[in-house]
Amino acid sequence: MNILFAASEAHPLVKTGGLADVAAALPQALRRLGEDARLILPAYRGVAEAAGAQAITSEMGLLTGTPPARLLQGTLPGSDVPLYLVEAPGLYDRDGGPYASAGGLEWPDNALRFALLARVAALFGQHDGVAGWRADILHCNDWQTGLTPAYLALTEGTVARTVMGIHNLAFQGNFPPALMPLVDLPPYSFQVHGTEFFGHLSYLKAGIYYADRIITVSPTYAREIQTPEFGFGMEGLLASRSGALSGILNGIDTDYWDPAADEHIPAAYDATDLAAKDTNRRALEQYFGLEMDTDAPLLGMVTRLTWQKGIDLVLDALPALLEQGARLAVVGSGEARYQEALEALAAQHPGRIGLHLGYSEPLAHLVEAGVDLFLMPSRFEPCGLNQMYSMRYGTPPVVRHTGGLADSVVDTTFRSLQDGTATGFVFTAATAGALQEALMRAFILWRDKTSFEALCRQGMGRDFSWERSARAYLAAYGEMLGGGG
Ligand code: ADP
Ligand code: GLC
């Protein structure tokens, strides 16, 4: 089966969140199962060089509003995944992030940048494909590639089947309808049964409407997004397409996230030797200048600092937690209001809060390995990867019962601890009080070292490898090709 993943980020070339991890890992897992999975990304600054990419087409004029594009081909570093890159003068080769400037301002031409990515990806699903390779399945990811299913549905010569992968419904790519002619969408497609969403041209809605299948990154999220609380206005459309909608829980890269072989942590360990975790905790405490008392657990977070992630719940609960002796290590970046609140708290409580504002891959690994409990009080979480990383690192996660968190973490009760299924602490209400209550239960268990270590080991024993997810994707692709979608 020929499968093309169209995405706007992929680890290790460009990453702002979990999508990058998935876009890199799933094609590799599919290749290990014998399928020809490939990836297409924009040629952001430095990416072509890192991927050893060479031009494979001449310039193609594809969209009215964008400069002509050229395709390059290389390999995703650290893998055998063939990587296509879309190169277009002025569109991708610039300093800053994939979606915004270094100062955090969204690029004003994002609508054009990602329409072009989507249009080029679509070429692989039409006629004979590109440069001798044609996709049977075009697997799109989030709004940045949401127009691919629309282009394929609205043009002749389409052979590929399309999947709209949803990693986060909160980001929709909604733009003024005046853009329609610039991205070459026919005017008649601007309607409820098409690309229109509350008066806007919506890239994600287009993908959801036109794709053959819609696959979210956890089964619970697939159900949640059909309700107003999680649907961000798209619940009606999603419910109407429920027959084509399902959820497959992401896996994690168990080689890159392996406490027994992690170059970013000072002491390697596995489930038989949790004592080495202390060495990592000390390294983390030292790095952040944290008090080294061990009367209360060290808490950790590695996260985008946004409303989605429930940062305000942590901020509200923190004074009480600190009073009980807890310490907190945070590696994150995002909204200024949360950054400032965390900075203020850290200044008020020296030695109790370690804060790294910014992105740091090594610190993310050290936090997973070094803290006692990992916090993810997300308001919604399509899948979430960090809770799986932390289980693998013997660090029980404390999570809200939503999306992929609900599908991957088993709450600790007397019974689940006894029968070996417990892996963390789960709470339901999106309130600081509910988070505190879950943490109280965690703190009590933490004081009983034998039981707490049993919990850590249970998480370490869970299988979150990509193979299971990749098989589920293959089954879905197979149905689409065999059964007509
Ligand atoms: P989301 O994609 O919604 O941000 P996920 O849990 O799926 O949430 O994935 C987040 C990924 O990004 C994880 O691999 C996590 O380690 C990483 N990450 C987030 N913020 C940072 C940061 N400041 N430094 C390093 N890694 C980070
Ligand atoms: C999104 C979601 C996150 C998910 C990731 C990868 O960023 O917010 O929950 O794990 O995509 O699918």
PDB file of C-alpha atoms in Angstrom, residues 32 47 53 60 86 163 213 256 282 338 431:
ATOM      1  CA  ARG A  32       8.022  -1.749   9.506  1.00  0.00           C
ATOM      2  CA  VAL A  47      14.982  21.367   6.402  1.00  0.00           C
ATOM      3  CA  ALA A  53      16.869  16.598  -0.289  1.00  0.00           C
ATOM      4  CA  MET A  60       4.929  24.041 -11.096  1.00  0.00           C
ATOM      5  CA  VAL A  86       7.493  21.646  -1.007  1.00  0.00           C
ATOM      6  CA  VAL A 163      -8.088  10.379   5.648  1.00  0.00           C
ATOM      7  CA  ARG A 213     -12.524   8.857   6.588  1.00  0.00           C
ATOM      8  CA  TYR A 256      13.642   7.617  21.696  1.00  0.00           C
ATOM      9  CA  ARG A 282      18.919  14.999  41.997  1.00  0.00           C
ATOM     10  CA  TYR A 338       0.683  31.814  32.115  1.00  0.00           C
ATOM     11  CA  THR A 431     -11.300  22.497  38.795  1.00  0.00           C
TER      12      THR A 431
END
